Short mmCIF file of C-alpha atoms in Angstrom, two decimals:
data_model
loop_
_atom_site.label_atom_id
_atom_site.label_comp_id
_atom_site.label_asym_id
_atom_site.label_seq_id
_atom_site.Cartn_x
_atom_site.Cartn_y
_atom_site.Cartn_z
CA UNK A 1 122.51 124.57 76.48
CA UNK A 2 120.33 121.80 77.82
CA UNK A 3 119.28 120.82 81.32
CA UNK A 4 119.13 117.34 82.84
CA UNK A 5 116.30 117.35 85.37
CA UNK A 6 115.53 114.75 88.04
CA UNK A 7 112.23 114.81 89.94
CA UNK A 8 110.71 112.58 92.59
CA UNK A 9 107.24 111.89 93.92
CA UNK A 10 106.92 110.06 97.24
CA UNK A 11 103.98 108.15 98.66
CA UNK A 12 103.42 105.80 95.74
CA UNK A 13 101.74 102.51 96.58
CA UNK A 14 103.91 99.52 95.66
CA UNK A 15 100.98 97.78 93.96
CA UNK A 16 100.81 100.49 91.25
CA UNK A 17 104.33 101.96 91.22
CA UNK A 18 105.93 99.96 88.41
CA UNK A 19 102.92 100.31 86.10
CA UNK A 20 102.64 104.04 86.80
CA UNK A 21 106.33 104.47 85.96
CA UNK A 22 105.84 102.74 82.60
CA UNK A 23 102.70 104.75 81.82
CA UNK A 24 104.29 108.09 82.70
CA UNK A 25 107.43 107.33 80.71
CA UNK A 26 105.29 106.39 77.68
CA UNK A 27 103.22 109.57 78.09
CA UNK A 28 106.32 111.76 77.95
CA UNK A 29 107.90 109.89 75.06
CA UNK A 30 104.71 109.86 72.95
CA UNK A 31 102.99 113.15 73.79
CA UNK A 32 105.50 115.48 75.47
CA UNK A 33 108.37 115.21 73.04
CA UNK A 34 109.89 118.58 73.93
CA UNK A 35 111.41 116.67 76.85
CA UNK A 36 114.06 114.18 75.70
CA UNK A 37 115.77 111.11 77.15
CA UNK A 38 112.88 110.62 79.58
CA UNK A 39 113.11 107.78 82.06
CA UNK A 40 110.68 107.05 84.88
CA UNK A 41 111.27 104.38 87.50
CA UNK A 42 109.71 103.23 90.75
CA UNK A 43 112.04 102.78 93.70
CA UNK A 44 111.39 102.54 97.44
CA UNK A 45 107.91 104.05 97.34
CA UNK A 46 108.77 106.90 94.96
CA UNK A 47 108.52 107.61 91.26
CA UNK A 48 111.72 109.17 89.93
CA UNK A 49 111.51 110.99 86.59
CA UNK A 50 114.59 112.10 84.66
CA UNK A 51 114.74 113.95 81.37
CA UNK A 52 116.42 116.74 79.43
CA UNK A 53 115.21 119.84 77.67
CA UNK A 54 116.69 123.12 76.50
CA UNK A 55 114.44 125.62 78.26
CA UNK A 56 113.75 124.65 81.88
CA UNK A 57 116.70 125.86 83.97
CA UNK A 58 114.85 125.40 87.29
CA UNK A 59 112.90 122.22 86.46
CA UNK A 60 109.48 123.73 87.19
CA UNK A 61 107.97 123.15 83.73
CA UNK A 62 109.02 119.48 83.88
CA UNK A 63 107.64 119.30 87.42
CA UNK A 64 104.29 120.75 86.31
CA UNK A 65 103.92 118.19 83.54
CA UNK A 66 104.93 115.36 85.89
CA UNK A 67 102.18 116.53 88.25
CA UNK A 68 99.65 116.39 85.41
CA UNK A 69 100.66 112.80 84.66
CA UNK A 70 100.52 111.79 88.32
CA UNK A 71 96.97 113.11 88.56
CA UNK A 72 95.98 111.26 85.39
CA UNK A 73 97.53 107.89 86.27
CA UNK A 74 97.25 107.65 90.06
CA UNK A 75 94.44 108.03 92.58
CA UNK A 76 96.80 109.45 95.19
CA UNK A 77 100.43 110.40 95.64
CA UNK A 78 102.69 112.40 97.91
CA UNK A 79 104.71 115.54 97.35
CA UNK A 80 106.55 116.16 94.09
CA UNK A 81 109.96 117.81 94.21
CA UNK A 82 112.95 118.74 92.07
CA UNK A 83 115.96 116.63 93.05
CA UNK A 84 118.43 118.23 90.66
CA UNK A 85 118.90 120.34 87.55
CA UNK A 86 122.26 120.03 85.80
CA UNK A 87 123.30 122.29 82.93
CA UNK A 88 124.87 120.29 80.12
#
């Protein structure tokens, strides 16, 4: 069984949002390969991260790693939350 997880982080400045989305997506695809089909996008002041894995039924491991990336790539950001976890 795998899980499709969608996360969001609000409070992202529009001047850095698109670049941060690209950087975070590249980070997951290159260095965090235990998460698959990772996509990060910037929309309406938020970064939205989607991905799948086979171990994270509540999305908290994915959320923790997203938080690490946000701290590495951004000076400031808002709250990070799990939008959905779908068993596949």
